[in-house]
Structure formats: C-alpha cells, structure tokens
C-alpha cells in the first residue's frame, strides 16, 4: 500500500491534483445542510437532531487526525488516502442504509463516526508529501489541496440538491442520494490513490518540475525556517506548538462564527433598515463566503511563501480584528462594507487552514509534519464548538433582553476581536524550536530511508 517512488523526470505537479481529488470529495461535509430539511421532514427530526451527523463528523475529523497522524506518517499517503476512501464512502453507504430503513442512529453513526474518520485521515493524508515535494513553495502546495476542502461544497451542494429533486425528498430518495455520493466519491478519490507518489531519497526541489535533487530555495522573508527536524512526540511538548494551537483556534473561531450563522446574520443586520435582505440575497451571500473561503486557501497561503508565515498570520489576526471592528461599528449602515469585511474574514479563515502546515514545516521540519499537523487540528474541533456557541448564545441572550437587528451581535463581535488579539499575541510569541527537541541527524537519516523498509510491499 506504500506509494512507489517517483521515477526520474516524474513531475511533482501531479501530486497536488492527487491531493485535490481527496479534498474535493471530503469537502462535501460543508454541504450537509442540504440534507437537513429533507431529513427533518422524512424522519420527524428537530433542527438540533439533524445537525448531529455533521457535528460528530467534525469532532471525529479532529480526533482521527490527532490520533492517526503518526500512523499516516509511517504508512505513507497512499495508505492514508485508501483509508480515507474506505471510511468516507462507507459512511455514505451506512447512511443510505439508515435512511432507507428510517434508522436515524445509523445515519449518525455512518456519516458522522465512520465518515468522520475518513474526513480526518483524508484531510492530513497529502500534507507531508506535498511539503516534501515543494520545499520551495510549501504554502502554495498545501493551499492547492486544502482549497479543495473549502470548495467541495460548491460542487456537492447543487449536486445533492439536484439528486433530491430527481429522487425525491423522502427517506428512499435521501438513501439513493447517499448511495450515489458514496460510489462516485469512491471512484474520484481512487484517482488520488493511484496517482500519488513520494519523492526519491535526497530530493530537495525540482525547479523544472522533475523529480531530481537540486539546491533548495532561499527562505521567505520573515520566515522562522529551521533546518532541524522535530518528532511529533517532542513537538507537542514545545511552547511553539501550543502557540500555534492558540493561533489556529482563534482564527478558526472568528471565521466560523460568521460562516455558521451567515444567512440569518445578514438578514438581522438590515432587517430594520429601508433595504432589508431577501432570502435569495442571503443565500447568495453564503455562496460568496464559500468562494472567499476557497480563494483564501490558495491565495493567502501562496502569499505566505513570499512574506513568511508569521507575517501572514499577523495579517489574518490583526486585519481580521479590524474587519470585525468595522462591522460592529458601521456594518448596519452599509451593505457593501458588511459584505466586504465578511468576505475578508472568511478568506482569512480559509487561508489560516492552508498556511498552518507550512508554518509547522518551518518550525519543526518535514520529519513528522503530518503527524504534528494532525495533533494541531484538535484546535479546529475546539473552534468548531466555540465559534457557533459564542455567536448563537450571545444572540439568544440579547434577543431575550429585547434587542434586535445588529444589536444581537455587538457583544459577540467584541468577543471575537478579543480572541483575535489573543491569537495575535500567541503568534508574536513563536520563536525557533530549542535544539533539545531536535531529532539527532543519524536517527533522522535512518527514518528518511525507511522507504527501503516501507517500500518492500510496493
């Protein structure tokens, strides 16, 4: 199951499409809301109950990435992509069985638990390999792949809606839509499994796109580049790891706070004005946010290769706080300002996901960067609960106090600004890793040549 070494002259530009095939597939998770109303109607569920598969899926994403990261590093990207394929597709098939038999617990177990494992393993599966293929542009390489996770819903949402229109919105129609999802995504993800390759020993940077060793590129301005390597076990014992954990958690919390409540938020902001926002306009706003999320993943992560990862997060967190402040002060008086600030925040949300693997590589090296990335994604699980909780709980309390319109969100936006400031400070505290955490060179060399052991099965 270990991927074969790339032959001489093999183009490294074939690796991002392999990764993209996996991320575009598992990015379907952001389109779960399409299935919520049909499930509520067909199975008599509440809105809270219909969200359970998605919520469990995100929790399992963080947990499987954290606990499976080291195994992904040891087994390689082909093994990881295969596991992701099997779990993600099997999750849909179990959900289809649950829908047709009207056993909702089976939908939760299939899509949320089994499929969620596929989400986590699939999400981190290409990271280490991409960074090793693109040591000169790690931000751009991981951005291309992770862009797919943000953009997967742009494909899955209309596709799912069309299937429900064709098959019907009853339990059998939902089951058939789940079945088609499971089979089609299995085929699409298999392309990535077959295409992925690992670089040959000694590979540094293929400037011409080939797989031959050439000298590496100069570090980006402001980058905290380390030539040493750090194991995943040692990384979690460093202050740098926990500073980045806080950075990612705060950035994701700020973005998901808008993303989760986007449509009702823009409706509330302008409900008491002369130009209220229609339902269709609110849906268009959500689509724009998804596009910004996707564009930020490739645009900002590529920019980080030029200005350095620490500087890029200064932009995410510092400018993000300013955007929240502008919405809080002037958002209800100008729709263009509200939309523009929200789009910038969501582009930073996506960019933060795509930039963090390269930031980890800069600090901890490529030795076990995939496993380190997996552990760091527990920050996403935390933010996935924290962001919506802050916005919804504050809005409910403000409504109970008699407030309405933009007044429902003023306090939550102030909290978001404070969280972004905390993230900004944590980013400023990031320094090079102390040499005591470095992996000795002989051990690193031995592990780098484990392909001689790992590739026995190839």
Coordinates of C-alpha atoms in Angstrom, one line a residue:
X1 CA 0.0 0.0 0.0
X2 CA 3.1 2.3 0.3
X3 CA 3.2 4.5 -2.8
X4 CA 6.0 3.9 -5.3
X5 CA 8.9 6.3 -5.5
X6 CA 8.6 8.8 -8.3
X7 CA 10.8 7.8 -11.3
X8 CA 13.3 10.2 -12.8
X9 CA 11.6 13.0 -14.7
X10 CA 8.3 12.5 -12.9
X11 CA 6.5 15.8 -12.5
X12 CA 5.8 17.0 -8.9
X13 CA 2.8 18.9 -10.3
X14 CA 0.9 15.6 -10.4
X15 CA 0.8 15.5 -6.6
X16 CA -1.5 18.5 -6.0
X17 CA -4.2 17.0 -8.3
X18 CA -4.0 13.7 -6.4
X19 CA -4.4 15.5 -3.1
X20 CA -7.2 17.7 -4.6
X21 CA -9.2 14.6 -5.6
X22 CA -9.4 13.6 -1.9
X23 CA -10.1 17.1 -0.5
X24 CA -12.8 18.0 -3.1
X25 CA -14.5 14.8 -2.0
X26 CA -14.3 15.1 1.7
X27 CA -15.2 18.8 1.4
X28 CA -18.8 17.6 0.9
X29 CA -19.1 17.9 4.7
X30 CA -19.7 21.6 4.3
X31 CA -22.8 20.8 2.2
X32 CA -24.5 18.7 4.9
X33 CA -27.1 21.5 5.4
X34 CA -28.7 20.4 2.0
X35 CA -29.8 17.2 3.7
X36 CA -31.1 18.8 6.9
X37 CA -34.6 19.8 5.8
X38 CA -35.4 16.6 3.9
X39 CA -34.2 14.5 6.9
X40 CA -36.3 16.6 9.3
X41 CA -39.4 16.2 7.2
X42 CA -38.9 12.5 6.4
X43 CA -37.8 11.3 9.8
X44 CA -39.5 13.9 12.0
X45 CA -36.3 15.3 13.4
X46 CA -35.6 18.6 15.1
X47 CA -33.1 21.1 13.7
X48 CA -30.7 20.2 16.5
X49 CA -31.0 16.4 15.8
X50 CA -30.5 16.8 12.1
X51 CA -27.1 18.6 12.7
X52 CA -25.8 15.6 14.7
X53 CA -24.1 13.8 11.7
X54 CA -22.2 16.9 10.8
X55 CA -21.2 17.8 14.3
X56 CA -20.0 14.3 15.0
X57 CA -18.1 14.3 11.7
X58 CA -16.2 17.4 12.6
X59 CA -15.4 16.0 16.1
X60 CA -14.1 12.8 14.5
X61 CA -12.1 14.8 12.0
X62 CA -10.1 16.4 14.7
X63 CA -9.8 13.2 16.8
X64 CA -8.8 10.9 13.9
X65 CA -6.3 13.5 12.6
X66 CA -4.8 13.8 16.1
X67 CA -4.6 10.1 16.9
X68 CA -3.9 8.9 13.4
X69 CA -1.3 11.4 12.4
X70 CA 1.7 9.4 13.4
X71 CA 0.3 6.3 11.6
X72 CA -0.3 8.4 8.4
X73 CA 3.4 9.5 8.5
X74 CA 4.6 5.9 9.0
X75 CA 2.3 4.2 6.4
X76 CA 2.5 7.0 3.7
X77 CA 0.0 8.9 1.7
X78 CA -1.4 6.1 -0.4
X79 CA -2.3 4.1 2.7
X80 CA -3.9 7.2 4.2
X81 CA -5.9 8.1 1.1
X82 CA -7.1 4.5 0.9
X83 CA -8.3 4.5 4.5
X84 CA -10.0 7.9 3.9
X85 CA -11.7 6.5 0.8
X86 CA -13.0 3.4 2.5
X87 CA -14.2 5.3 5.6
X88 CA -15.8 8.2 3.8
X89 CA -17.5 6.1 1.2
X90 CA -18.6 3.5 3.7
X91 CA -20.1 6.3 5.8
X92 CA -22.4 7.3 3.0
X93 CA -23.4 3.7 2.3
X94 CA -24.2 3.2 6.0
X95 CA -26.1 6.4 6.0
X96 CA -28.1 5.2 2.9
X97 CA -29.0 2.0 4.8
X98 CA -30.1 4.1 7.8
X99 CA -32.2 6.4 5.5
X100 CA -34.0 3.6 3.7
X101 CA -34.8 1.7 7.0
X102 CA -35.5 5.0 8.8
X103 CA -33.0 4.2 11.5
X104 CA -31.5 7.7 12.2
X105 CA -28.9 6.4 14.6
X106 CA -27.3 4.5 11.6
X107 CA -27.1 7.8 9.6
X108 CA -25.4 9.5 12.6
X109 CA -23.0 6.5 13.0
X110 CA -22.3 6.1 9.3
X111 CA -21.9 9.7 8.2
X112 CA -20.7 11.1 11.5
X113 CA -18.5 8.5 13.1
X114 CA -17.2 6.3 10.2
X115 CA -17.3 9.1 7.6
X116 CA -15.7 11.5 10.1
X117 CA -12.7 9.2 10.4
X118 CA -12.4 9.4 6.7
X119 CA -12.5 13.2 6.9
X120 CA -9.7 13.4 9.4
X121 CA -7.3 10.9 7.7
X122 CA -8.1 12.3 4.3
X123 CA -7.5 15.8 5.4
X124 CA -4.0 15.2 6.6
X125 CA -3.1 12.4 4.1
X126 CA -1.3 14.6 1.5
X127 CA 0.2 17.3 3.7
X128 CA 3.6 15.8 4.5
X129 CA 4.1 14.5 0.9
X130 CA 3.2 17.9 -0.6
X131 CA 5.6 19.7 1.6
X132 CA 8.4 17.3 0.7
X133 CA 7.7 17.8 -3.0
X134 CA 7.5 21.6 -2.7
X135 CA 10.1 22.7 -0.2
X136 CA 10.4 26.0 -2.1
X137 CA 6.6 26.7 -2.1
X138 CA 5.0 24.7 0.7
X139 CA 2.3 27.3 1.3
X140 CA 1.1 27.2 -2.3
X141 CA 1.3 23.4 -2.5
X142 CA -0.8 22.8 0.7
X143 CA -3.1 25.6 -0.3
X144 CA -4.0 23.9 -3.6
X145 CA -5.0 20.8 -1.8
X146 CA -6.8 22.3 1.2
X147 CA -8.6 24.7 -1.2
X148 CA -10.5 21.6 -2.3
X149 CA -11.9 21.1 1.2
X150 CA -13.2 24.6 1.2
X151 CA -14.6 24.3 -2.4
X152 CA -16.0 20.8 -2.1
X153 CA -19.4 22.2 -1.0
X154 CA -19.6 24.4 -4.2
X155 CA -19.9 21.1 -6.1
X156 CA -21.7 19.0 -3.5
X157 CA -24.5 21.5 -2.7
X158 CA -26.1 21.8 -6.1
X159 CA -25.3 18.2 -7.0
X160 CA -27.1 17.0 -3.8
X161 CA -30.0 19.3 -4.3
X162 CA -30.4 18.1 -7.9
X163 CA -30.4 14.5 -6.8
X164 CA -33.0 15.2 -4.1
X165 CA -35.2 16.9 -6.7
X166 CA -34.8 13.9 -9.0
X167 CA -35.1 11.0 -6.5
X168 CA -37.5 12.7 -4.1
X169 CA -37.0 14.2 -0.6
X170 CA -38.5 11.1 1.2
X171 CA -36.4 8.5 3.0
X172 CA -35.9 6.4 -0.1
X173 CA -34.8 9.5 -2.2
X174 CA -32.3 10.5 0.5
X175 CA -31.0 6.9 0.7
X176 CA -30.4 6.9 -3.0
X177 CA -28.6 10.2 -2.9
X178 CA -26.4 8.9 -0.1
X179 CA -25.7 5.8 -2.2
X180 CA -24.7 7.8 -5.3
X181 CA -22.4 10.0 -3.2
X182 CA -20.7 7.0 -1.7
X183 CA -20.0 5.3 -5.0
X184 CA -19.0 8.4 -7.0
X185 CA -16.7 9.7 -4.3
X186 CA -15.0 6.3 -4.0
X187 CA -14.1 6.4 -7.7
X188 CA -13.0 10.0 -7.6
X189 CA -10.8 9.5 -4.5
X190 CA -9.3 6.4 -6.1
X191 CA -7.7 8.6 -8.7
X192 CA -5.7 10.3 -6.0
X193 CA -4.7 6.9 -4.5
X194 CA -3.4 5.7 -7.9
X195 CA -1.6 9.0 -8.8
X196 CA 0.2 9.9 -5.6
X197 CA 4.0 9.4 -5.4
X198 CA 6.7 10.1 -2.9
X199 CA 9.9 11.9 -3.8
X200 CA 13.1 9.9 -4.1
X201 CA 15.7 10.0 -1.3
X202 CA 17.7 13.1 -1.3
X203 CA 15.1 15.1 -3.2
X204 CA 15.3 18.9 -2.4
X205 CA 13.5 21.0 -5.0
X206 CA 12.6 20.2 -8.6
X207 CA 12.7 23.7 -10.2
X208 CA 11.9 22.2 -13.6
X209 CA 9.1 20.1 -12.3
X210 CA 11.1 16.9 -12.4
X211 CA 12.0 14.6 -9.6
X212 CA 15.7 15.2 -9.4
X213 CA 17.6 16.7 -6.5
X214 CA 18.6 20.3 -6.9
X215 CA 19.6 23.0 -4.4
X216 CA 16.8 24.4 -2.2
X217 CA 15.3 27.8 -2.4
X218 CA 16.0 30.8 -0.1
X219 CA 13.6 31.1 2.8
X220 CA 10.8 33.6 2.6
X221 CA 11.1 37.0 4.2
X222 CA 10.3 36.9 7.9
X223 CA 10.1 33.1 7.9
X224 CA 11.2 31.1 11.0
X225 CA 12.9 28.5 8.9
X226 CA 14.6 25.6 10.8
X227 CA 16.9 23.1 9.1
X228 CA 16.5 20.7 12.1
X229 CA 13.8 18.1 12.5
X230 CA 11.4 17.5 15.4
X231 CA 9.3 14.4 16.1
X232 CA 5.6 14.7 16.7
X233 CA 6.0 13.5 20.3
X234 CA 8.6 16.2 21.0
X235 CA 6.6 18.9 19.1
X236 CA 3.6 18.8 21.5
X237 CA 6.0 19.5 24.4
X238 CA 7.2 22.7 22.9
X239 CA 5.6 26.2 23.5
X240 CA 5.7 26.8 19.8
X241 CA 3.2 24.0 19.2
X242 CA 0.7 25.4 21.7
X243 CA 1.2 29.0 20.5
X244 CA 0.2 27.8 17.0
X245 CA -2.7 25.8 18.6
X246 CA -4.0 29.0 20.0
X247 CA -3.3 30.9 16.8
X248 CA -5.3 28.4 14.7
X249 CA -8.1 28.1 17.2
X250 CA -8.6 31.8 17.5
X251 CA -8.5 32.3 13.7
X252 CA -11.0 29.5 13.0
X253 CA -13.3 30.6 15.8
X254 CA -13.5 34.1 14.3
X255 CA -14.3 32.7 10.8
X256 CA -16.7 30.0 11.7
X257 CA -18.6 32.5 13.9
X258 CA -19.8 34.2 10.7
X259 CA -19.9 31.1 8.5
X260 CA -22.2 29.1 10.7
X261 CA -24.8 31.9 11.0
X262 CA -24.2 33.8 7.8
X263 CA -27.7 33.9 6.3
X264 CA -29.7 34.9 9.4
X265 CA -26.9 37.3 10.4
X266 CA -27.0 39.5 7.3
X267 CA -30.8 39.3 7.4
X268 CA -30.9 40.6 11.1
X269 CA -28.3 43.3 10.4
X270 CA -30.5 45.0 7.8
X271 CA -34.0 43.9 9.0
X272 CA -34.8 47.3 10.5
X273 CA -33.4 49.4 7.5
X274 CA -35.1 50.6 4.4
X275 CA -33.4 47.9 2.3
X276 CA -33.9 44.5 4.1
X277 CA -32.1 41.4 2.8
X278 CA -34.2 38.9 1.0
X279 CA -33.9 35.1 1.4
X280 CA -32.3 34.7 -2.0
X281 CA -29.9 37.5 -1.4
X282 CA -28.9 35.9 1.9
X283 CA -28.3 32.6 0.1
X284 CA -26.1 34.5 -2.4
X285 CA -24.1 35.9 0.5
X286 CA -23.5 32.4 1.8
X287 CA -22.2 31.4 -1.7
X288 CA -19.9 34.4 -1.7
X289 CA -18.5 33.4 1.7
X290 CA -17.8 29.9 0.4
X291 CA -15.9 31.3 -2.6
X292 CA -13.9 33.6 -0.3
X293 CA -13.1 30.7 1.9
X294 CA -11.8 28.7 -1.1
X295 CA -9.9 31.6 -2.7
X296 CA -8.2 32.4 0.6
X297 CA -6.8 28.9 0.9
X298 CA -4.7 29.2 -2.3
X299 CA -4.3 33.0 -2.4
X300 CA -3.1 33.7 1.1
X301 CA -1.2 30.5 1.6
X302 CA 0.8 31.3 -1.7
X303 CA 1.4 34.8 -0.3
X304 CA 2.9 33.3 2.8
X305 CA 5.7 31.8 0.7
X306 CA 6.7 35.4 -0.2
X307 CA 6.2 37.2 3.1
X308 CA 6.7 34.4 5.6
X309 CA 4.2 32.5 7.7
X310 CA 4.5 34.7 10.8
X311 CA 3.8 37.8 8.8
X312 CA 0.9 36.1 7.1
X313 CA -0.8 35.3 10.5
X314 CA -0.2 38.9 11.6
X315 CA -2.4 39.8 8.7
X316 CA -5.0 37.1 9.4
X317 CA -5.3 38.1 13.1
X318 CA -4.6 41.8 13.1
X319 CA -6.6 42.8 10.0
X320 CA -9.3 40.3 10.9
X321 CA -9.8 42.1 14.2
X322 CA -10.1 45.4 12.3
X323 CA -12.7 43.8 10.0
X324 CA -14.8 42.7 13.0
X325 CA -14.5 46.2 14.5
X326 CA -15.7 47.8 11.2
X327 CA -18.7 45.5 11.0
X328 CA -19.6 46.2 14.7
X329 CA -19.4 49.9 14.3
X330 CA -20.6 50.6 10.7
X331 CA -21.9 47.2 9.3
X332 CA -25.6 48.0 9.7
X333 CA -25.3 51.3 7.8
X334 CA -23.6 49.9 4.7
X335 CA -24.2 46.6 3.0
X336 CA -21.1 46.8 0.8
X337 CA -19.0 47.3 3.9
X338 CA -20.6 44.4 5.8
X339 CA -20.2 42.1 2.8
X340 CA -16.6 43.1 2.1
X341 CA -15.5 42.7 5.7
X342 CA -17.2 39.3 6.0
X343 CA -15.5 38.1 2.8
X344 CA -12.1 39.2 4.1
X345 CA -12.7 37.4 7.4
X346 CA -13.7 34.2 5.6
X347 CA -10.7 34.4 3.2
X348 CA -8.5 34.6 6.3
X349 CA -10.4 31.6 7.8
X350 CA -9.6 29.5 4.7
X351 CA -6.1 30.9 4.4
X352 CA -5.3 30.0 8.0
X353 CA -6.1 26.3 7.4
X354 CA -3.9 26.2 4.3
X355 CA -1.0 28.1 5.8
X356 CA -0.6 26.2 9.1
X357 CA 1.0 23.1 7.5
X358 CA 3.8 25.2 6.0
X359 CA 4.2 27.1 9.4
X360 CA 4.7 23.7 11.1
X361 CA 7.2 22.7 8.5
X362 CA 9.1 25.9 9.0
X363 CA 9.3 25.3 12.8
X364 CA 9.5 21.5 13.1
X365 CA 10.9 20.3 9.7
X366 CA 9.4 17.7 7.5
X367 CA 10.3 14.7 9.6
X368 CA 6.8 14.1 11.1
X369 CA 5.0 17.2 10.0
X370 CA 1.9 15.3 9.0
X371 CA 1.5 13.8 12.5
X372 CA 2.1 17.3 14.1
X373 CA -0.5 18.8 11.8
X374 CA -3.0 16.1 12.9
X375 CA -2.5 16.9 16.5
X376 CA -2.9 20.6 15.9
X377 CA -6.2 20.1 14.2
X378 CA -7.8 19.5 17.6
X379 CA -7.8 23.3 17.6
X380 CA -10.3 23.1 14.8
X381 CA -12.6 20.8 16.8
X382 CA -12.5 23.2 19.7
X383 CA -13.2 26.2 17.5
X384 CA -16.0 24.3 15.7
X385 CA -17.8 24.3 19.1
X386 CA -16.6 27.6 20.4
X387 CA -17.4 29.9 17.4
X388 CA -21.1 28.9 16.9
X389 CA -21.6 28.7 20.7
X390 CA -20.4 32.3 21.2
X391 CA -22.5 33.8 18.3
X392 CA -25.7 31.8 19.0
X393 CA -25.6 32.1 22.8
X394 CA -25.0 35.8 22.7
X395 CA -27.7 36.4 20.1
X396 CA -30.2 34.4 22.1
X397 CA -29.4 36.3 25.3
X398 CA -29.6 39.7 23.5
X399 CA -32.9 38.8 22.0
X400 CA -34.2 37.8 25.4
X401 CA -33.1 41.2 26.6
X402 CA -35.2 42.9 24.0
X403 CA -32.6 43.8 21.5
X404 CA -32.9 43.2 17.7
X405 CA -31.2 43.7 14.4
X406 CA -27.4 44.3 14.6
X407 CA -27.8 44.7 18.4
X408 CA -27.9 40.9 18.6
X409 CA -24.3 40.6 17.5
X410 CA -22.4 43.5 19.0
X411 CA -21.2 41.7 22.1
X412 CA -20.2 38.5 20.2
X413 CA -18.2 40.6 17.7
X414 CA -16.4 42.3 20.6
X415 CA -15.5 38.8 22.0
X416 CA -14.2 37.8 18.5
X417 CA -12.0 40.9 18.4
X418 CA -10.6 39.9 21.8
X419 CA -9.9 36.3 20.7
X420 CA -8.1 37.5 17.6
X421 CA -5.9 39.8 19.7
X422 CA -5.1 36.7 21.9
X423 CA -4.2 34.8 18.7
X424 CA -2.1 37.8 17.5
X425 CA -0.1 37.8 20.8
X426 CA 0.4 34.0 20.6
X427 CA 1.8 34.4 17.1
X428 CA 4.2 37.0 18.3
X429 CA 5.5 34.6 20.9
X430 CA 6.5 32.0 18.3
X431 CA 10.3 31.5 18.3
X432 CA 12.6 28.8 16.7
X433 CA 12.4 25.5 18.5
X434 CA 15.1 24.8 21.1
X435 CA 17.8 22.4 20.0
X436 CA 17.0 20.0 22.8
X437 CA 13.8 19.0 20.8
X438 CA 15.7 18.3 17.6
X439 CA 16.0 14.7 16.2
X440 CA 19.6 13.6 16.1
X441 CA 20.9 13.5 12.5
X442 CA 21.7 9.8 12.3
X443 CA 18.2 8.9 13.5
X444 CA 16.6 11.3 11.0
X445 CA 18.6 9.8 8.2
X446 CA 17.6 6.3 9.2
X447 CA 14.0 7.2 9.3
X448 CA 14.2 9.1 6.0
X449 CA 15.5 5.9 4.4
X450 CA 12.7 3.8 5.9
X451 CA 11.4 3.7 2.3
X452 CA 13.8 0.8 1.9
X453 CA 11.7 -0.9 4.6
X454 CA 8.4 0.7 3.8
X455 CA 8.7 0.0 0.1
X456 CA 9.1 -3.7 0.5
X457 CA 5.4 -4.0 0.0
X458 CA 5.4 -1.7 -3.0

